[in-house]
Short mmCIF file of C-alpha atoms in Angstrom, two decimals:
data_model
loop_
_atom_site.label_atom_id
_atom_site.label_comp_id
_atom_site.label_asym_id
_atom_site.label_seq_id
_atom_site.Cartn_x
_atom_site.Cartn_y
_atom_site.Cartn_z
CA MET A 1 69.98 87.82 92.26
CA ARG A 2 72.70 88.68 94.77
CA GLN A 3 71.64 90.33 98.06
CA SER A 4 73.53 93.44 99.09
CA GLY A 5 76.08 93.11 101.86
CA PRO A 6 79.82 92.56 102.35
CA ILE A 7 79.85 89.38 100.20
CA ALA A 8 78.09 91.11 97.30
CA ASP A 9 80.42 94.12 97.64
CA TYR A 10 83.43 91.82 97.68
CA LEU A 11 82.29 89.98 94.55
CA ASP A 12 81.66 93.30 92.77
CA ALA A 13 85.19 94.43 93.66
CA LEU A 14 86.64 91.12 92.46
CA ALA A 15 84.67 91.33 89.18
CA ARG A 16 86.10 94.83 88.61
CA GLU A 17 89.65 93.62 89.25
CA LEU A 18 89.12 90.72 86.83
CA GLY A 19 87.75 93.09 84.20
CA PHE A 20 90.61 92.19 81.83
CA ASP A 21 88.76 88.90 81.11
CA ILE A 22 84.96 88.96 81.37
CA ALA A 23 84.42 85.20 80.97
CA LEU A 24 87.03 84.46 83.63
CA SER A 25 85.50 87.09 85.89
CA ARG A 26 82.05 85.43 85.66
CA ARG A 27 83.43 81.98 86.35
CA VAL A 28 85.61 83.06 89.26
CA CYS A 29 82.87 85.16 90.88
CA ALA A 30 80.36 82.27 90.65
CA GLU A 31 82.88 79.90 92.18
CA ILE A 32 83.93 82.27 94.94
CA GLU A 33 80.34 83.25 95.74
CA ASP A 34 79.64 79.59 96.47
CA HIS A 35 82.75 79.42 98.67
CA LEU A 36 81.86 82.56 100.65
CA LEU A 37 78.26 81.48 101.21
CA GLN A 38 79.43 78.04 102.28
CA ALA A 39 81.90 79.63 104.68
CA THR A 40 79.13 81.63 106.39
CA ASP A 41 77.53 78.30 107.30
CA GLY A 42 74.08 79.73 106.69
CA CYS A 43 74.57 82.76 108.97
CA LEU A 44 74.24 85.74 106.65
CA SER A 45 74.56 88.47 109.27
CA ILE A 46 76.70 91.43 108.25
CA GLU A 47 79.31 90.53 110.85
CA SER A 48 79.53 86.93 109.64
CA GLN A 49 79.85 88.07 106.01
CA ARG A 50 82.59 90.54 106.96
CA GLN A 51 84.53 87.82 108.73
CA VAL A 52 84.28 85.45 105.77
CA VAL A 53 85.37 88.15 103.32
CA ALA A 54 88.30 89.13 105.55
CA ASN A 55 89.49 85.51 105.65
CA PHE A 56 89.34 85.29 101.88
CA GLY A 57 91.90 87.99 101.09
CA ASP A 58 92.32 91.18 99.08
CA PRO A 59 90.41 90.96 95.74
CA ARG A 60 93.21 92.82 93.96
CA ASP A 61 95.82 90.26 95.07
CA ILE A 62 93.57 87.40 94.05
CA ALA A 63 92.85 88.92 90.63
CA ARG A 64 96.56 89.37 89.98
CA GLN A 65 97.19 85.72 90.65
CA TYR A 66 94.75 84.81 87.88
CA MET A 67 96.53 86.91 85.27
CA THR A 68 99.34 84.55 84.30
CA ALA A 69 97.10 81.57 83.56
CA ALA A 70 94.38 83.71 81.97
CA LEU A 71 96.77 85.26 79.45
CA LEU A 72 98.30 81.90 78.62
CA ALA A 73 94.84 80.43 77.98
CA HIS A 74 94.08 83.29 75.58
CA ILE A 75 97.38 83.04 73.76
CA ARG A 76 96.70 79.30 73.29
CA TRP A 77 93.41 80.20 71.60
CA VAL A 78 95.30 82.59 69.34
CA GLY A 79 97.76 79.77 68.54
CA LEU A 80 94.86 77.50 67.68
CA ALA A 81 93.28 80.24 65.54
CA MET A 82 96.64 80.63 63.74
CA ILE A 83 96.76 76.91 62.84
CA GLY A 84 93.04 76.91 61.94
CA ALA A 85 93.39 79.98 59.70
CA SER A 86 96.43 78.48 57.92
CA ALA A 87 94.52 75.23 57.28
CA ALA A 88 91.36 77.04 56.10
CA ILE A 89 93.34 79.27 53.72
CA PHE A 90 95.26 76.29 52.34
CA LEU A 91 92.07 74.29 51.71
CA ALA A 92 90.33 77.26 50.07
CA MET A 93 93.36 77.85 47.81
CA GLU A 94 93.50 74.19 46.79
CA ALA A 95 89.74 74.08 46.17
CA ARG A 96 90.04 77.11 43.88
CA VAL A 97 92.92 75.58 41.91
CA VAL A 98 90.95 72.34 41.45
CA TRP A 99 87.92 74.36 40.33
CA TYR A 100 89.99 76.25 37.74
CA GLU A 101 91.21 72.92 36.35
CA VAL A 102 87.73 71.42 36.28
CA MET A 103 86.36 74.49 34.51
CA GLN A 104 89.49 74.68 32.29
CA TRP A 105 89.92 78.38 32.95
CA LYS A 106 93.21 79.46 31.44
CA TRP A 107 95.25 82.61 32.06
CA ASN A 108 95.40 85.26 29.42
CA ALA A 109 98.99 85.25 28.06
CA GLU A 110 99.44 89.00 28.59
CA TRP A 111 99.02 88.52 32.37
CA GLU A 112 101.42 85.57 32.55
CA ALA A 113 104.32 87.61 33.99
CA VAL A 114 102.06 89.10 36.70
CA ARG A 115 100.79 85.61 37.50
CA ALA A 116 104.32 84.16 37.78
CA ILE A 117 105.54 86.92 40.12
CA GLY A 118 102.31 86.88 42.13
CA LEU A 119 102.39 83.11 42.59
CA ALA A 120 106.05 83.19 43.68
CA ILE A 121 105.32 85.82 46.37
CA ASP A 122 102.12 84.03 47.33
CA ARG A 123 103.84 80.67 47.81
CA CYS A 124 106.72 82.22 49.66
CA GLY A 125 104.38 84.20 51.96
CA PHE A 126 102.25 81.16 52.69
CA ILE A 127 105.17 78.80 53.38
CA VAL A 128 106.78 81.36 55.69
CA ALA A 129 103.44 81.95 57.44
CA VAL A 130 102.77 78.23 57.98
CA SER A 131 106.33 77.62 59.17
CA ILE A 132 106.05 80.46 61.70
CA ALA A 133 102.57 79.25 62.71
CA LEU A 134 103.91 75.75 63.44
CA ILE A 135 106.92 77.09 65.37
CA GLY A 136 104.58 79.47 67.21
CA TRP A 137 102.15 76.68 68.06
CA VAL A 138 104.92 74.49 69.49
CA TYR A 139 106.32 77.46 71.44
CA ILE A 140 102.91 78.45 72.83
CA SER A 141 101.85 74.94 73.77
CA THR A 142 105.07 74.31 75.70
CA ARG A 143 104.70 77.44 77.89
CA ARG A 144 103.55 77.03 81.49
CA ALA A 145 101.85 79.69 83.60
CA PRO A 146 103.98 80.68 86.60
CA ILE A 147 102.54 81.60 90.02
CA ARG A 148 103.29 85.28 89.53
CA PHE A 149 104.29 87.55 86.66
CA HIS A 150 108.00 87.92 86.14
CA VAL A 151 110.14 89.44 83.41
CA THR A 152 110.84 86.10 81.67
CA TYR A 153 107.13 85.29 81.46
CA SER A 154 106.31 88.75 80.08
CA LYS A 155 108.98 88.23 77.41
CA GLU A 156 107.54 84.80 76.57
CA LEU A 157 104.08 86.29 76.10
CA LYS A 158 105.45 89.07 73.90
CA ARG A 159 107.35 86.48 71.85
CA CYS A 160 104.11 84.49 71.37
CA ILE A 161 102.30 87.61 70.14
CA VAL A 162 105.18 88.47 67.77
CA LEU A 163 105.12 84.92 66.31
CA CYS A 164 101.32 85.09 65.83
CA GLY A 165 101.66 88.55 64.27
CA ALA A 166 104.37 87.36 61.86
CA ALA A 167 102.30 84.33 60.81
CA ALA A 168 99.24 86.55 60.32
CA THR A 169 101.27 88.97 58.17
CA GLY A 170 102.43 86.12 55.93
CA LEU A 171 98.87 84.87 55.58
CA ILE A 172 97.56 88.36 54.77
CA VAL A 173 100.21 88.80 52.05
CA SER A 174 99.26 85.43 50.61
CA VAL A 175 95.49 86.12 50.72
CA THR A 176 95.94 89.59 49.21
CA ILE A 177 97.91 88.23 46.27
CA GLU A 178 95.44 85.37 45.83
CA THR A 179 92.63 87.92 45.73
CA VAL A 180 94.41 90.07 43.13
CA LEU A 181 95.24 87.06 40.93
CA ALA A 182 91.71 85.64 41.19
CA GLY A 183 90.31 89.11 40.49
CA ILE A 184 92.36 89.39 37.28
CA ARG A 185 91.29 85.91 36.21
CA LEU A 186 87.60 86.58 36.89
CA PHE A 187 87.77 90.02 35.26
CA GLU A 188 89.11 88.44 32.07
CA MET A 189 86.35 85.84 31.95
CA LYS A 190 82.75 86.04 30.92
CA TRP A 191 80.61 86.22 34.04
CA SER A 192 78.84 82.97 35.02
CA SER A 193 77.56 81.38 38.19
CA ALA A 194 80.68 79.15 38.15
CA ALA A 195 82.62 82.21 39.30
CA LEU A 196 80.86 81.98 42.67
CA VAL A 197 83.12 79.08 43.71
CA PRO A 198 86.41 81.05 43.53
CA ILE A 199 84.66 84.07 45.06
CA LEU A 200 83.43 81.94 47.96
CA SER A 201 86.89 80.45 48.45
CA LEU A 202 88.34 83.98 48.60
CA VAL A 203 85.71 85.03 51.14
CA ILE A 204 86.71 82.02 53.29
CA GLU A 205 90.39 83.00 53.07
CA MET A 206 89.67 86.62 53.95
CA ALA A 207 87.40 85.63 56.84
CA ALA A 208 90.04 83.25 58.24
CA ALA A 209 92.73 85.93 58.06
CA ALA A 210 90.40 88.57 59.55
CA LEU A 211 89.39 86.31 62.46
CA LEU A 212 93.04 85.66 63.21
CA VAL A 213 93.84 89.38 63.16
CA LEU A 214 90.88 90.09 65.48
CA ARG A 215 92.04 87.41 67.92
CA ILE A 216 95.58 88.79 67.94
CA ARG A 217 94.23 92.31 68.46
CA ALA A 218 92.06 91.19 71.39
CA MET A 219 95.05 89.38 72.87
CA MET A 220 97.24 92.46 72.53
CA ARG A 221 94.60 94.59 74.24
CA ARG A 222 94.24 92.09 77.07
CA THR A 223 98.00 91.86 77.53
CA ALA A 224 98.31 95.65 77.50
CA ALA A 225 95.52 95.91 80.11
CA VAL A 226 97.28 93.39 82.36
CA PHE A 227 100.66 95.09 81.95
CA SER A 228 99.11 98.46 82.79
CA ILE A 229 97.60 96.99 85.99
CA LEU A 230 100.92 95.42 86.96
CA GLY A 231 102.94 98.53 86.16
CA PRO A 232 106.51 98.69 84.88
CA ALA A 233 107.75 96.20 87.51
CA GLY A 234 105.50 93.60 85.89
CA MET B 1 107.55 79.65 102.63
CA LEU B 2 104.19 78.01 101.92
CA LYS B 3 103.75 79.91 98.65
CA GLY B 4 106.56 78.01 96.94
CA HIS B 5 104.82 74.71 97.71
CA LEU B 6 101.19 75.66 97.11
CA ASP B 7 100.97 73.56 93.94
CA MET B 8 102.12 70.44 95.77
CA ILE B 9 99.81 71.15 98.73
CA VAL B 10 96.77 71.59 96.49
CA LEU B 11 97.63 68.49 94.42
CA ALA B 12 98.06 66.52 97.66
CA ALA B 13 94.63 67.63 98.89
CA LEU B 14 93.06 66.21 95.75
CA THR B 15 94.69 62.77 95.89
CA ASN B 16 91.67 61.30 97.71
CA GLY B 17 89.30 62.26 94.91
CA PRO B 18 87.46 65.20 93.32
CA ALA B 19 86.66 68.18 95.52
CA HIS B 20 85.57 71.82 95.29
CA GLY B 21 87.62 74.79 96.49
CA TYR B 22 86.12 75.07 99.95
CA ALA B 23 86.54 71.33 100.59
CA ILE B 24 90.15 71.50 99.36
CA ILE B 25 90.94 74.24 101.88
CA GLN B 26 89.28 72.22 104.65
CA GLU B 27 91.26 69.15 103.61
CA ILE B 28 94.54 71.09 103.66
CA GLN B 29 93.76 72.36 107.17
CA ARG B 30 92.70 68.91 108.37
CA ARG B 31 95.72 67.07 106.97
CA SER B 32 98.17 69.69 108.21
CA ALA B 33 96.43 69.72 111.62
CA GLY B 34 95.78 73.43 111.18
CA ALA B 35 99.47 74.24 110.51
CA PHE B 36 98.70 75.56 107.01
CA GLU B 37 96.30 78.44 107.59
CA LEU B 38 96.22 79.74 104.01
CA PRO B 39 94.32 82.89 103.10
CA GLU B 40 91.38 81.10 101.50
CA GLY B 41 91.41 83.16 98.32
CA THR B 42 94.93 82.09 97.35
CA VAL B 43 93.80 78.53 96.58
CA TYR B 44 91.49 79.47 93.69
CA PRO B 45 94.09 81.05 91.38
CA VAL B 46 96.30 78.01 92.06
CA LEU B 47 93.46 75.66 91.06
CA HIS B 48 92.88 77.69 87.90
CA ARG B 49 96.57 77.71 86.98
CA LEU B 50 96.99 73.98 87.64
CA GLU B 51 93.96 73.36 85.43
CA LYS B 52 95.39 75.51 82.62
CA ASN B 53 98.68 73.63 82.94
CA GLY B 54 96.81 70.33 82.49
CA LEU B 55 97.32 68.99 86.02
CA LEU B 56 93.64 69.28 87.00
CA SER B 57 90.32 69.09 85.24
CA SER B 58 87.16 70.75 86.51
CA ARG B 59 83.43 70.85 85.93
CA TRP B 60 80.40 72.59 87.33
CA THR B 61 78.16 70.54 89.60
CA ILE B 62 75.05 71.49 91.55
CA ALA B 63 75.44 71.45 95.32
CA GLU B 64 72.68 70.36 97.73
CA SER B 65 72.03 74.03 98.37
CA GLY B 66 71.20 74.37 94.64
CA ARG B 67 74.22 76.59 94.02
CA LYS B 68 76.65 75.99 91.16
CA ARG B 69 79.90 74.50 92.41
CA ARG B 70 83.20 73.95 90.58
CA THR B 71 84.66 70.49 91.28
CA TYR B 72 88.31 69.68 90.56
CA THR B 73 89.89 66.32 89.75
CA LEU B 74 93.54 65.33 89.35
CA THR B 75 94.44 64.40 85.79
CA ARG B 76 96.96 61.65 85.00
CA GLN B 77 99.53 64.39 84.38
CA GLY B 78 98.60 65.87 87.77
CA ARG B 79 99.10 62.54 89.56
CA GLN B 80 102.49 62.20 87.89
CA ALA B 81 103.45 65.77 88.86
CA PHE B 82 102.42 65.09 92.46
CA ALA B 83 104.46 61.84 92.53
CA ASN B 84 107.49 63.79 91.24
CA HIS B 85 106.98 66.58 93.81
CA ARG B 86 106.69 64.01 96.58
CA ALA B 87 109.86 62.17 95.52
CA VAL B 88 111.84 65.43 95.43
CA TRP B 89 110.39 66.45 98.79
CA GLN B 90 111.25 63.05 100.33
CA ARG B 91 114.86 63.34 99.18
CA PHE B 92 115.00 66.79 100.72
CA VAL B 93 113.51 65.56 104.03
CA ASP B 94 115.96 62.63 104.13
CA ALA B 95 118.90 64.94 103.47
CA ILE B 96 117.82 67.44 106.12
CA SER B 97 117.12 64.63 108.62
CA GLY B 98 120.62 63.27 108.05
CA LEU B 99 122.10 66.73 108.46
CA PHE B 100 120.15 67.46 111.64
CA GLY B 101 120.90 63.97 113.00
CA GLU B 102 124.66 64.64 112.71
CA ALA B 103 124.26 68.11 114.09
CA SER B 104 122.36 66.89 117.19
CA GLY B 105 125.46 64.83 118.21
CA ALA B 106 127.82 67.83 117.92
CA THR B 107 128.53 70.25 120.72
CA VAL B 108 127.30 73.74 120.17
CA ARG B 109 129.97 76.29 121.04
CA PRO B 110 128.81 79.71 122.10
CA HIS B 111 130.15 82.71 120.13
CA ARG B 112 132.70 84.82 121.94
#
């Protein structure tokens, strides 16, 4: 446990300033605590601690310098989640189609038109989503964190979020239609335990899309928090 | 002026091998003969950013004191980036040296 004193106060202030990213805050505070204690050279008098803290710099300035890299790291995770969600949804879809063929479950002719339209929208939505996800992934992975925030970097981050949002929208459209089509098919059939396979595949698709949406939402909140700290000048 | 070259300075301090933040600052001061008195806290965000950009890797180690300590190492990409920085810097130094060499032979006229 940390003893009270200027070093502890400084670390508390730094943790508050880094509040936009709790994991980063923990890591940075642990690292800087080691630095500050090493700098005191074993002399933990109040005066010595004050001197060490003064040499280290303003916690607000230091926290701001972490923002660019921290946001980029998070947006990379969102990019990864976008690719992962696309892959999971694709595999679940394919598994369901294979299962239908194995079980020889046919469509009722009266729903054929609904199926044709649904599948066309579904395919279109999924292809658009995957294309945007791939473009987004390349765009995100080629970004570099600058020393300080500037307008171009803010625009790049916003562009990354828009690309992730567009890919997520495409995936949600696709999953929604898949759910409706599978629902119609299952509704028309006699209930059996074999229906658990398509249901499970739908749950996987929905979970993948939901996780992606949650990641994007967290990223948007984090970005908004950083922008509000930086103010309109960014 | 230093701020624009912090990346290169930090990369240079790590060319001798892995080090933690405090040791990196000491190394910068030692190699620059005390000319680069950086506010100590500015080095850590630079280390973090260089790591996120793939130029450094880091891991937690346990110091003799028993405290957790983050140790940084140059990656291959980091070594390449440092070599590029150094080449650009050398060209700049050569150009300025040439310019100043010519200038030292010229007579300086006072303004009227």
